[in-house]
Short mmCIF file of C-alpha atoms (C1' of nucleotides) in Angstrom, two decimals:
data_model
loop_
_atom_site.label_atom_id
_atom_site.label_comp_id
_atom_site.label_asym_id
_atom_site.label_seq_id
_atom_site.Cartn_x
_atom_site.Cartn_y
_atom_site.Cartn_z
CA MET A 1062 19.63 14.41 -9.11
CA THR A 1063 16.72 13.66 -6.90
CA VAL A 1064 17.64 11.36 -4.04
CA LEU A 1065 15.44 8.35 -3.47
CA PHE A 1066 15.09 6.97 0.04
CA LEU A 1067 13.83 3.45 0.59
CA HIS A 1068 13.23 1.47 3.73
CA ASN A 1069 15.47 -1.58 3.39
CA THR A 1070 14.24 -4.68 5.20
CA LEU A 1071 17.81 -5.95 5.11
CA THR A 1072 19.01 -3.21 7.44
CA ARG A 1073 15.61 -2.26 8.82
CA ARG A 1074 16.24 1.38 8.14
CA ARG A 1075 15.58 4.08 5.63
CA GLU A 1076 18.51 4.33 3.23
CA VAL A 1077 19.57 6.36 0.25
CA PHE A 1078 19.01 4.22 -2.82
CA VAL A 1079 22.25 3.83 -4.75
CA PRO A 1080 21.94 1.46 -7.69
CA LEU A 1081 24.76 -0.87 -8.64
CA ASP A 1082 24.65 0.70 -12.09
CA PRO A 1083 22.93 4.09 -12.29
CA ARG A 1084 22.45 3.53 -16.00
CA HIS A 1085 20.44 0.39 -15.37
CA VAL A 1086 18.33 -0.28 -12.31
CA ARG A 1087 17.21 -3.88 -11.81
CA VAL A 1088 14.15 -4.90 -9.83
CA TYR A 1089 12.63 -8.26 -8.98
CA VAL A 1090 9.23 -8.68 -7.38
CA CYS A 1091 7.53 -11.92 -6.40
CA GLY A 1092 4.46 -12.38 -8.55
CA PRO A 1093 1.42 -14.58 -8.21
CA THR A 1094 0.97 -18.31 -8.01
CA VAL A 1095 -1.62 -18.84 -10.69
CA TYR A 1096 -4.24 -21.16 -9.27
CA ASP A 1097 -7.19 -18.82 -8.75
CA LEU A 1098 -8.42 -15.28 -9.36
CA ALA A 1099 -6.35 -12.61 -7.65
CA HIS A 1100 -7.91 -11.01 -4.59
CA ILE A 1101 -7.73 -7.41 -3.48
CA GLY A 1102 -4.80 -8.25 -1.21
CA ASN A 1103 -2.83 -9.43 -4.22
CA ALA A 1104 -3.53 -6.09 -5.84
CA ARG A 1105 -1.61 -4.11 -3.23
CA PRO A 1106 1.92 -5.29 -4.09
CA ALA A 1107 1.10 -5.10 -7.80
CA VAL A 1108 0.09 -1.45 -7.44
CA VAL A 1109 2.76 -0.47 -4.91
CA PHE A 1110 5.62 -1.85 -6.99
CA ASP A 1111 4.07 -0.40 -10.11
CA VAL A 1112 4.39 3.02 -8.50
CA LEU A 1113 7.95 2.27 -7.40
CA VAL A 1114 8.94 1.23 -10.91
CA ARG A 1115 7.22 4.25 -12.46
CA LEU A 1116 9.21 6.42 -10.07
CA LEU A 1117 12.47 4.62 -10.86
CA ARG A 1118 11.83 5.12 -14.56
CA ARG A 1119 11.43 8.81 -13.90
CA LEU A 1120 14.74 8.90 -12.01
CA TYR A 1121 16.91 6.53 -14.04
CA PRO A 1122 17.45 6.05 -17.76
CA ARG A 1123 16.85 2.32 -17.77
CA VAL A 1124 14.95 0.01 -15.45
CA THR A 1125 14.44 -3.71 -15.84
CA TYR A 1126 11.47 -4.88 -13.86
CA VAL A 1127 11.05 -8.63 -13.47
CA ARG A 1128 7.91 -10.04 -11.91
CA ASN A 1129 7.55 -13.79 -12.05
CA ILE A 1130 4.65 -16.15 -12.38
CA THR A 1131 4.70 -19.30 -10.33
CA ASP A 1132 3.06 -21.90 -12.52
CA VAL A 1133 4.19 -25.06 -10.78
CA ASP A 1134 2.94 -25.44 -7.26
CA ASP A 1135 1.05 -27.86 -5.08
CA LYS A 1136 -1.89 -25.51 -4.82
CA ILE A 1137 -2.22 -25.64 -8.59
CA ASN A 1138 -2.00 -29.41 -8.51
CA ALA A 1139 -4.63 -29.55 -5.81
CA ARG A 1140 -6.93 -27.32 -7.84
CA ALA A 1141 -6.53 -29.53 -10.89
CA ALA A 1142 -7.25 -32.62 -8.86
CA ALA A 1143 -10.35 -31.01 -7.39
CA THR A 1144 -11.83 -29.63 -10.58
CA GLY A 1145 -10.49 -31.97 -13.23
CA GLU A 1146 -9.26 -29.04 -15.30
CA PRO A 1147 -5.82 -29.66 -16.82
CA ILE A 1148 -3.00 -27.87 -15.02
CA ALA A 1149 -1.86 -26.06 -18.15
CA ALA A 1150 -5.36 -24.71 -18.66
CA ILE A 1151 -5.59 -23.48 -15.07
CA THR A 1152 -2.28 -21.67 -15.17
CA ALA A 1153 -2.87 -20.14 -18.61
CA ARG A 1154 -6.34 -18.92 -17.74
CA THR A 1155 -5.40 -17.63 -14.30
CA ALA A 1156 -2.34 -15.80 -15.62
CA ALA A 1157 -4.49 -14.14 -18.28
CA ASP A 1158 -7.06 -13.17 -15.65
CA TYR A 1159 -4.31 -11.75 -13.46
CA HIS A 1160 -3.00 -9.65 -16.32
CA ALA A 1161 -6.44 -8.31 -17.12
CA ASP A 1162 -7.28 -7.53 -13.50
CA ILE A 1163 -4.15 -5.61 -12.61
CA ALA A 1164 -4.06 -3.88 -15.99
CA ALA A 1165 -7.52 -2.56 -15.15
CA LEU A 1166 -5.93 -1.11 -12.01
CA GLY A 1167 -3.40 0.73 -14.13
CA VAL A 1168 -0.51 -1.61 -13.41
CA LEU A 1169 1.97 -1.57 -16.29
CA PRO A 1170 3.42 -4.89 -17.45
CA PRO A 1171 6.87 -5.82 -16.17
CA ASP A 1172 9.74 -5.94 -18.64
CA VAL A 1173 10.16 -9.65 -18.07
CA GLU A 1174 7.57 -12.03 -16.68
CA PRO A 1175 9.40 -15.32 -16.26
CA ARG A 1176 7.54 -18.52 -15.50
CA ALA A 1177 8.94 -21.14 -13.20
CA THR A 1178 8.27 -23.95 -15.64
CA GLN A 1179 10.45 -22.22 -18.22
CA HIS A 1180 13.41 -22.06 -15.86
CA ILE A 1181 13.85 -25.68 -14.86
CA ALA A 1182 17.35 -25.74 -16.36
CA GLU A 1183 18.45 -22.76 -14.25
CA ILE A 1184 16.84 -24.27 -11.19
CA ILE A 1185 18.73 -27.52 -11.70
CA THR A 1186 21.97 -25.62 -12.27
CA ILE A 1187 21.63 -23.77 -8.97
CA ILE A 1188 20.71 -26.92 -7.09
CA GLU A 1189 23.76 -28.67 -8.52
CA ARG A 1190 25.96 -25.81 -7.40
CA LEU A 1191 24.46 -26.00 -3.93
CA ILE A 1192 25.06 -29.73 -3.70
CA ALA A 1193 28.63 -29.35 -4.96
CA SER A 1194 29.40 -26.75 -2.35
CA GLY A 1195 27.85 -28.72 0.50
CA HIS A 1196 24.82 -26.47 0.94
CA ALA A 1197 22.32 -29.07 -0.25
CA TYR A 1198 21.91 -32.82 -0.27
CA ALA A 1199 19.79 -35.38 -2.07
CA ALA A 1200 17.68 -37.80 -0.06
CA GLN A 1201 14.93 -40.12 -1.24
CA GLY A 1202 14.38 -38.27 -4.48
CA HIS A 1203 14.30 -34.92 -2.69
CA VAL A 1204 16.99 -32.32 -2.61
CA LEU A 1205 17.10 -30.22 0.53
CA PHE A 1206 18.89 -27.06 1.43
CA SER A 1207 21.04 -27.57 4.48
CA VAL A 1208 20.22 -24.73 6.81
CA PRO A 1209 23.19 -25.38 9.13
CA SER A 1210 25.47 -24.91 6.11
CA TYR A 1211 24.47 -21.27 5.99
CA PRO A 1212 25.30 -19.72 9.37
CA ALA A 1213 23.58 -16.44 8.62
CA TYR A 1214 20.25 -18.20 8.21
CA GLY A 1215 17.54 -16.33 10.08
CA GLN A 1216 19.41 -13.05 10.14
CA PHE A 1217 17.29 -11.46 7.45
CA SER A 1218 13.96 -12.20 9.08
CA GLY A 1219 15.33 -11.72 12.58
CA ARG A 1220 14.96 -15.26 13.79
CA SER A 1221 17.35 -17.78 15.23
CA PRO A 1222 17.26 -21.33 13.89
CA ASP A 1223 16.44 -22.53 17.39
CA GLU A 1224 13.25 -20.56 17.64
CA LEU A 1225 12.33 -21.60 14.14
CA LEU A 1226 12.51 -25.18 15.26
CA ALA A 1227 10.50 -24.47 18.36
CA GLY A 1228 7.83 -22.84 16.27
CA ALA A 1229 7.76 -25.39 13.49
CA ARG A 1230 4.22 -26.48 12.90
CA VAL A 1231 4.74 -29.46 10.65
CA ASP A 1232 6.13 -32.86 11.38
CA VAL A 1233 9.72 -33.19 10.30
CA ALA A 1234 10.09 -35.36 7.23
CA PRO A 1235 12.37 -38.36 7.88
CA TYR A 1236 14.69 -37.52 4.99
CA LYS A 1237 15.66 -34.17 6.48
CA ARG A 1238 19.02 -33.99 8.21
CA ASP A 1239 17.94 -30.91 10.07
CA ALA A 1240 14.38 -29.95 10.89
CA GLY A 1241 14.87 -26.52 9.37
CA ASP A 1242 16.07 -27.81 6.00
CA PHE A 1243 13.75 -26.90 3.18
CA VAL A 1244 13.06 -28.52 -0.12
CA LEU A 1245 14.70 -27.47 -3.37
CA TRP A 1246 13.46 -30.35 -5.46
CA LYS A 1247 10.86 -32.99 -4.81
CA PRO A 1248 9.86 -36.15 -6.66
CA SER A 1249 6.78 -36.07 -8.85
CA PRO A 1250 4.58 -39.09 -9.47
CA PRO A 1251 3.56 -39.68 -13.10
CA ASP A 1252 0.26 -37.82 -12.71
CA LEU A 1253 1.90 -34.59 -11.56
CA PRO A 1254 4.07 -32.11 -13.47
CA GLY A 1255 7.67 -33.22 -13.46
CA TRP A 1256 10.97 -32.81 -15.20
CA ASP A 1257 13.90 -35.15 -15.53
CA SER A 1258 16.75 -34.23 -13.24
CA PRO A 1259 19.88 -35.79 -11.76
CA TRP A 1260 17.66 -36.78 -8.83
CA GLY A 1261 14.93 -38.37 -10.90
CA ARG A 1262 11.69 -37.00 -12.24
CA GLY A 1263 10.52 -34.19 -10.04
CA ARG A 1264 9.53 -30.57 -9.63
CA PRO A 1265 11.11 -27.57 -7.95
CA GLY A 1266 10.33 -26.26 -4.49
CA TRP A 1267 8.87 -22.82 -4.28
CA HIS A 1268 11.80 -20.78 -3.01
CA ILE A 1269 14.34 -21.95 -5.58
CA GLU A 1270 12.26 -20.61 -8.45
CA CYS A 1271 12.79 -17.00 -7.50
CA SER A 1272 16.51 -17.50 -6.98
CA ALA A 1273 16.73 -19.02 -10.45
CA MET A 1274 14.57 -16.48 -12.24
CA SER A 1275 16.20 -13.43 -10.68
CA TRP A 1276 19.61 -14.87 -11.51
CA LYS A 1277 18.68 -15.58 -15.10
CA HIS A 1278 17.19 -12.16 -15.80
CA LEU A 1279 19.01 -9.81 -13.45
CA GLY A 1280 22.25 -11.55 -12.57
CA GLU A 1281 23.82 -12.65 -9.30
CA SER A 1282 23.48 -9.19 -7.78
CA PHE A 1283 20.79 -6.66 -8.48
CA ASP A 1284 19.20 -3.64 -6.86
CA ILE A 1285 15.75 -4.18 -5.45
CA HIS A 1286 13.77 -7.23 -4.46
CA GLY A 1287 10.16 -6.65 -3.50
CA GLY A 1288 7.19 -8.57 -2.23
CA GLY A 1289 4.63 -8.76 0.53
CA ALA A 1290 5.80 -8.68 4.13
CA ASP A 1291 4.42 -12.16 4.65
CA LEU A 1292 7.14 -13.42 2.31
CA ILE A 1293 9.99 -12.25 4.52
CA PHE A 1294 9.94 -15.62 6.19
CA PRO A 1295 10.42 -18.21 4.93
CA HIS A 1296 10.40 -17.30 1.25
CA HIS A 1297 12.88 -14.46 1.16
CA GLU A 1298 15.02 -15.83 3.95
CA ASN A 1299 15.36 -18.99 1.88
CA GLU A 1300 15.99 -17.16 -1.36
CA ILE A 1301 18.84 -15.31 0.28
CA ALA A 1302 20.30 -18.51 1.72
CA GLN A 1303 20.09 -20.22 -1.67
CA SER A 1304 21.44 -17.42 -3.80
CA LEU A 1305 24.26 -16.33 -1.55
CA SER A 1306 25.31 -19.96 -1.08
CA ALA A 1307 25.16 -20.69 -4.79
CA PHE A 1308 26.98 -17.51 -5.75
CA PRO A 1309 29.57 -16.76 -3.07
CA GLY A 1310 30.73 -13.18 -3.17
CA SER A 1311 27.56 -11.91 -4.78
CA ARG A 1312 25.22 -9.50 -3.07
CA PHE A 1313 21.94 -10.89 -4.36
CA ALA A 1314 19.37 -8.13 -3.74
CA ARG A 1315 20.78 -5.01 -2.10
CA TYR A 1316 17.48 -3.39 -1.14
CA TRP A 1317 14.52 -5.41 0.06
CA VAL A 1318 11.20 -3.63 -0.09
CA HIS A 1319 8.13 -5.17 1.51
CA ASN A 1320 4.56 -3.97 1.44
CA GLU A 1321 2.47 -4.53 4.55
CA MET A 1322 -0.69 -6.56 4.46
CA LEU A 1323 -4.15 -5.42 3.54
CA ASN A 1324 -7.23 -5.91 5.68
CA VAL A 1325 -10.79 -5.62 4.54
CA ASP A 1326 -13.19 -3.92 6.93
CA GLY A 1327 -10.65 -4.25 9.68
CA ALA A 1328 -9.87 -7.94 9.36
CA LYS A 1329 -7.56 -10.15 7.39
CA LEU A 1330 -9.09 -11.44 4.18
CA SER A 1331 -10.91 -14.60 4.91
CA LYS A 1332 -13.51 -16.54 3.08
CA SER A 1333 -15.22 -17.46 6.31
CA LEU A 1334 -15.49 -13.83 7.42
CA GLY A 1335 -17.11 -12.90 4.14
CA ASN A 1336 -14.59 -10.17 3.44
CA PHE A 1337 -12.73 -12.02 0.72
CA PHE A 1338 -13.00 -10.05 -2.51
CA THR A 1339 -11.34 -10.67 -5.82
CA ILE A 1340 -10.05 -7.75 -7.86
CA ARG A 1341 -12.85 -8.55 -10.25
CA ASP A 1342 -15.43 -8.20 -7.48
CA VAL A 1343 -14.32 -4.72 -6.54
CA LEU A 1344 -13.89 -3.56 -10.14
CA ALA A 1345 -17.55 -4.29 -10.66
CA LYS A 1346 -18.49 -1.87 -7.90
CA ALA A 1347 -16.25 1.15 -8.33
CA PRO A 1348 -14.08 2.98 -10.86
CA ALA A 1349 -10.70 1.31 -11.23
CA GLU A 1350 -8.82 4.51 -10.43
CA ALA A 1351 -10.67 4.87 -7.15
CA ILE A 1352 -9.61 1.34 -6.21
CA ARG A 1353 -6.04 2.04 -7.22
CA MET A 1354 -5.99 5.22 -5.17
CA ALA A 1355 -7.53 3.42 -2.20
CA LEU A 1356 -4.61 0.98 -2.37
CA LEU A 1357 -2.15 3.88 -2.24
CA ARG A 1358 -4.00 5.83 0.44
CA ALA A 1359 -1.90 4.45 3.27
CA HIS A 1360 1.88 4.21 3.25
CA TYR A 1361 2.93 0.88 1.76
CA ARG A 1362 4.58 -0.24 4.99
CA SER A 1363 1.42 0.28 7.02
CA VAL A 1364 -1.44 -2.13 7.24
CA LEU A 1365 -4.06 -0.86 4.84
CA ASP A 1366 -7.70 -1.20 5.70
CA TYR A 1367 -9.58 -1.60 2.47
CA SER A 1368 -13.28 -0.81 2.58
CA ASP A 1369 -16.06 0.64 0.50
CA ALA A 1370 -15.63 3.81 2.54
CA ALA A 1371 -11.95 4.02 1.57
CA VAL A 1372 -12.86 3.59 -2.08
CA ALA A 1373 -15.58 6.23 -1.78
CA ALA A 1374 -13.13 8.65 -0.17
CA SER A 1375 -10.65 8.02 -2.97
CA ARG A 1376 -13.32 8.61 -5.52
CA ALA A 1377 -14.23 11.91 -3.89
CA ASP A 1378 -10.57 12.96 -4.02
CA LEU A 1379 -10.37 12.01 -7.67
CA ASP A 1380 -13.56 13.96 -8.36
CA ARG A 1381 -11.89 16.99 -6.88
CA PHE A 1382 -8.74 16.48 -8.97
CA TYR A 1383 -10.67 15.92 -12.17
CA ARG A 1384 -12.86 18.92 -11.44
CA ALA A 1385 -9.78 21.09 -11.01
CA VAL A 1386 -8.32 19.88 -14.29
CA GLU A 1387 -11.63 20.37 -16.02
CA ARG A 1388 -12.06 23.88 -14.70
CA THR A 1389 -8.56 25.06 -15.61
CA SER A 1390 -7.12 23.47 -18.72
CA PRO A 1391 -3.68 22.14 -17.85
CA VAL A 1392 -0.53 23.25 -19.58
CA GLU A 1393 2.39 20.88 -20.02
CA ALA A 1394 4.22 20.70 -16.71
CA GLU A 1395 6.90 18.83 -14.84
CA ILE A 1396 6.05 16.66 -11.88
CA PRO A 1397 5.81 19.15 -9.01
CA ALA A 1398 8.67 18.95 -6.54
CA ALA A 1399 6.36 18.44 -3.57
CA VAL A 1400 4.94 15.31 -5.15
CA LEU A 1401 8.26 13.95 -6.37
CA ASP A 1402 9.87 14.61 -3.00
CA ALA A 1403 7.08 12.79 -1.20
CA LEU A 1404 7.43 9.74 -3.43
CA CYS A 1405 11.22 9.80 -3.17
CA ASP A 1406 10.80 9.70 0.60
CA ASP A 1407 10.21 5.95 0.76
CA LEU A 1408 7.19 6.16 -1.49
CA ASN A 1409 5.12 8.41 0.75
CA THR A 1410 1.96 8.30 -1.31
CA PRO A 1411 -0.29 9.92 1.34
CA ALA A 1412 2.02 12.95 1.39
CA ALA A 1413 1.96 12.97 -2.42
CA PHE A 1414 -1.83 13.10 -2.34
CA ALA A 1415 -1.72 15.96 0.15
CA ALA A 1416 0.52 17.87 -2.25
CA MET A 1417 -1.89 17.11 -5.06
CA HIS A 1418 -4.70 18.68 -3.07
CA THR A 1419 -2.70 21.87 -2.84
CA LEU A 1420 -2.20 21.76 -6.61
CA ALA A 1421 -5.92 21.20 -7.08
CA ASP A 1422 -6.68 24.29 -4.98
CA ARG A 1423 -4.44 26.37 -7.21
CA ALA A 1424 -5.84 24.83 -10.35
CA MET A 1425 -9.35 25.63 -9.15
CA ALA A 1426 -8.24 29.23 -8.79
CA GLY A 1427 -7.16 29.28 -12.42
CA ASP A 1428 -3.48 28.29 -12.29
CA ALA A 1429 -2.95 26.32 -15.52
CA GLY A 1430 0.56 25.35 -14.46
CA ALA A 1431 -0.74 23.83 -11.23
CA SER A 1432 -3.38 22.02 -13.24
CA GLY A 1433 -0.66 20.60 -15.47
CA GLY A 1434 1.42 19.70 -12.44
CA LEU A 1435 -1.53 17.91 -10.93
CA LEU A 1436 -1.97 15.93 -14.12
CA ALA A 1437 1.74 15.08 -14.27
CA ALA A 1438 1.65 13.93 -10.66
CA GLY A 1439 -1.38 11.82 -11.40
CA LYS A 1440 0.33 10.26 -14.37
CA LEU A 1441 3.34 9.30 -12.27
CA LEU A 1442 1.01 7.58 -9.84
CA GLY A 1443 -1.02 5.93 -12.57
CA LEU A 1444 -4.05 8.12 -11.86
CA LEU A 1445 -5.99 10.85 -13.68
CA GLY A 1446 -5.65 8.89 -16.88
CA SER A 1447 -9.08 9.78 -18.21
CA ALA A 1448 -10.37 12.99 -19.67
CA PRO A 1449 -12.55 14.75 -17.08
CA GLU A 1450 -15.41 14.49 -19.53
CA ALA A 1451 -15.08 10.71 -19.54
CA TRP A 1452 -14.55 10.49 -15.78
CA PHE A 1453 -17.71 12.46 -14.98
CA ARG A 1454 -19.94 11.72 -17.92
CA GLY A 1455 -18.45 8.80 -19.84
CA GLY A 1456 -20.29 5.66 -20.61
CA GLU A 1457 -23.78 5.30 -21.84
CA ASP A 1458 -25.90 7.58 -23.97
CA ALA A 1459 -26.65 10.84 -22.21
CA GLY A 1460 -29.44 12.09 -24.44
CA TRP A 1461 -32.15 11.46 -21.90
CA ILE A 1462 -30.18 13.39 -19.31
CA GLU A 1463 -29.78 16.38 -21.61
CA ALA A 1464 -33.52 16.24 -22.31
CA ALA A 1465 -34.32 16.25 -18.60
CA ILE A 1466 -31.96 19.16 -18.03
CA ALA A 1467 -33.67 21.11 -20.82
CA GLU A 1468 -37.05 20.41 -19.30
CA ARG A 1469 -35.84 21.54 -15.88
CA LEU A 1470 -34.41 24.70 -17.39
CA ALA A 1471 -37.80 25.51 -18.89
CA ALA A 1472 -39.45 24.91 -15.53
CA ARG A 1473 -36.94 27.17 -13.81
CA LYS A 1474 -37.54 29.93 -16.35
CA ALA A 1475 -41.23 29.62 -15.62
CA ARG A 1476 -40.31 29.75 -11.91
CA ASP A 1477 -41.91 26.37 -11.44
CA PHE A 1478 -39.31 25.33 -8.91
CA ALA A 1479 -41.31 22.41 -7.61
CA ARG A 1480 -41.19 20.88 -11.07
CA ALA A 1481 -37.50 21.76 -11.49
CA ASP A 1482 -36.60 20.17 -8.17
CA ALA A 1483 -38.63 17.08 -8.98
CA ILE A 1484 -36.65 16.61 -12.17
CA ARG A 1485 -33.40 17.09 -10.28
CA ALA A 1486 -34.47 14.60 -7.62
CA ASP A 1487 -35.43 12.11 -10.28
CA LEU A 1488 -32.02 12.41 -11.91
CA ALA A 1489 -30.34 12.09 -8.52
CA SER A 1490 -32.19 8.86 -7.90
CA LYS A 1491 -30.74 7.61 -11.16
CA GLY A 1492 -27.22 8.54 -10.12
CA VAL A 1493 -26.97 11.82 -11.97
CA ALA A 1494 -25.97 14.96 -10.07
CA LEU A 1495 -26.65 18.42 -11.48
CA GLU A 1496 -24.58 21.53 -11.00
CA ASP A 1497 -25.94 24.93 -12.01
CA GLY A 1498 -23.24 27.39 -12.98
CA PRO A 1499 -22.92 30.71 -14.74
CA ALA A 1500 -22.42 28.86 -18.03
CA GLY A 1501 -25.46 26.69 -17.59
CA THR A 1502 -26.21 23.35 -16.01
CA THR A 1503 -23.73 20.49 -16.09
CA TRP A 1504 -24.16 16.96 -14.89
CA ARG A 1505 -22.01 14.12 -13.67
CA ARG A 1506 -22.33 10.58 -12.53
CA ALA A 1507 -22.69 10.57 -8.76
"C1'" G B 1158 5.53 -18.79 23.85
"C1'" G B 1159 9.24 -16.25 20.29
"C1'" U B 1160 10.13 -12.27 16.72
"C1'" C B 1161 8.53 -7.88 14.52
"C1'" C B 1162 5.26 -3.67 13.60
"C1'" G B 1163 1.88 -0.16 15.25
"C1'" G B 1164 -1.38 2.95 18.76
"C1'" U B 1165 -2.06 10.86 16.06
"C1'" G B 1166 -8.76 15.12 16.00
"C1'" G B 1167 -15.61 11.92 14.75
"C1'" C B 1168 -13.22 8.95 10.43
"C1'" A B 1169 -9.03 8.19 7.01
"C1'" G B 1170 -3.97 9.34 7.28
"C1'" A B 1171 1.26 12.01 6.96
"C1'" G B 1172 5.10 14.31 9.60
"C1'" U B 1173 8.15 16.29 13.42
"C1'" G B 1174 13.37 17.15 19.67
"C1'" G B 1175 10.55 23.51 20.05
"C1'" U B 1176 3.48 27.10 16.92
"C1'" G B 1177 0.81 18.81 14.92
"C1'" A B 1178 0.10 18.00 7.08
"C1'" U B 1179 -3.90 16.68 3.93
"C1'" G B 1180 -8.80 14.83 2.85
"C1'" C B 1181 -13.71 13.51 4.52
"C1'" A B 1182 -17.37 14.55 8.18
"C1'" G B 1183 -19.25 18.76 11.51
"C1'" C B 1184 -20.25 24.15 12.38
"C1'" G B 1185 -20.69 29.50 10.55
"C1'" G B 1186 -20.69 32.56 6.15
"C1'" A B 1187 -20.55 33.90 0.59
"C1'" C B 1188 -22.73 32.25 -3.97
"C1'" U B 1189 -27.67 29.76 -5.50
"C1'" G B 1190 -34.92 30.28 -6.33
"C1'" C B 1191 -33.26 25.94 -3.24
"C1'" A B 1192 -29.34 22.68 -3.87
"C1'" A B 1193 -24.75 20.97 -5.92
"C1'" A B 1194 -19.99 22.64 -7.12
"C1'" U B 1195 -16.74 26.55 -5.65
"C1'" C B 1196 -14.85 30.16 -2.15
"C1'" C B 1197 -13.94 32.36 3.03
"C1'" G B 1198 -13.76 31.14 8.17
"C1'" C B 1199 -14.23 27.88 12.85
"C1'" G B 1200 -13.90 23.92 16.36
"C1'" A B 1201 -11.44 19.25 16.98
"C1'" A B 1202 -5.88 14.59 18.21
"C1'" U B 1203 -0.40 12.61 19.64
"C1'" G B 1204 -2.93 5.01 24.46
"C1'" U B 1205 -0.57 5.04 29.58
"C1'" G B 1206 3.38 5.56 33.54
"C1'" G B 1207 8.37 6.83 34.04
"C1'" G B 1208 13.37 8.48 32.05
"C1'" U B 1209 16.80 11.68 29.03
"C1'" U B 1210 16.34 17.04 27.69
"C1'" C B 1211 15.83 23.96 28.63
"C1'" G B 1212 11.84 21.49 25.86
"C1'" A B 1213 9.23 14.76 23.96
"C1'" U B 1214 3.89 13.37 20.00
"C1'" U B 1215 8.98 12.45 18.20
"C1'" C B 1216 14.55 9.32 21.63
"C1'" C B 1217 14.88 5.28 25.84
"C1'" C B 1218 12.33 1.77 29.45
"C1'" G B 1219 7.84 -0.45 31.63
"C1'" C B 1220 2.59 -1.23 31.07
"C1'" C B 1221 -2.02 -1.59 28.34
"C1'" C B 1222 -4.26 -2.34 23.57
"C1'" G B 1223 -4.19 -3.89 18.37
"C1'" G B 1224 -1.97 -6.43 14.26
"C1'" A B 1225 1.48 -9.52 11.47
"C1'" C B 1226 4.85 -13.54 11.07
"C1'" C B 1227 6.82 -18.21 13.26
"C1'" U B 1228 8.52 -23.85 6.82
"C1'" C B 1229 5.51 -22.93 0.69
"C1'" C B 1230 -0.76 -16.81 2.24
"C1'" A B 1231 0.79 -10.59 -1.46
#
RNA sequence: GGUCCGGUGGCAGAGUGGUGAUGCAGCGGACUGCAAAUCCGCGAAUGUGGGUUCGAUUCCCGCCCGGACCUCCA
């Protein structure tokens, strides 16, 4: 059995992954809040955890992957108020857009995609348990989690409650007993989404949703909880406080996996800096696989600098891989050990790519097994999913290109190289690169 | 201010207590009418000052630099 190592945020070290039940691995990842198109930064966790789940499926007989959708949130409400579009329309459309965008990036759907609004009953149940056990209290239509009731609060994210207070940036609401207490339930006026509850009509706070949805679909204890590193505090700290307080004796998530942030051209995504791109924006400019590979080019726990140059480099790598597979027809092969080992070493995708380059070298030299191994590795990573023919020459009608190649061939036979080169230059200006080989001239999209 | 993470060749980016992957770029060569692709070869890096050690890029401490987080941003 291949051993999988994962860096666990809980212990801040690399650990051997041992599932609670080796016959059934359970994973929860925080999904999007659906109020606007997903940006390229949102794509990183989607792709990273897609690779992790693909790997887990390779290693274990059964994996349940839950990735939620947050469809009740003040940002959604604000968007509706600003645009006049009904909330239900915003969330439905944005969720559909999200699905389309990440599917284009080769991200497979999760097994369960729970929505917060469909788990109000579970949310209320957990809140009631927290109140009954003294971990939460109702005040002025709100229900708040009592941070002092959970002594380990702050341990996960490495903060003490005192420093959290010192760093608090918002005014403390008068109904809070302790400045650090956070909201589990808040009252909703008639014009906002709300559900009847023991505390009046209201809506859930953000953190409680994930505690409720993971509980419903994976149980009190499960294996892996993932998300972006920016969620460590407060979101995941709060989830842990809620779930462990509501279910004493449970473990909640045993391994916490966090992807680092993504910068664009060296800076954090920001609309004012002009480096804020949606997934849709970048898909319009480059092949989806090149974008996916660019997102896996750095280790998931390192800051990734996304740029056109990174996408171009990824595309060049993919060209090389596809060329190798095209040159030497692959035979059915297992995932090469070097690639599997790299991925099992805390998802070391850069090392996996290095191993794939070695396979490509061998495939270029005629090794059909290496070619098959390269393809198998690509499949595990969600890459090399096209036929080389489609990758290099897919798309529009190529008749005019073939005609130009024929004309250039005639010119070459007549040793009219000026004419031949002019034709080649013309094709190049139209994004078509020619390659003369022993078997004739081939072309590809540059 | 607090907490955390990181600083590896021109660029991207792994790894390691004992000759520092991989890719791109560069240089030389083969092939080609010339290119492209492919192949062969070459040069090129561990922020800084200490400590531990036979030996440190790796472990520890200081400094400098960069980044993230600090109550609802993946």
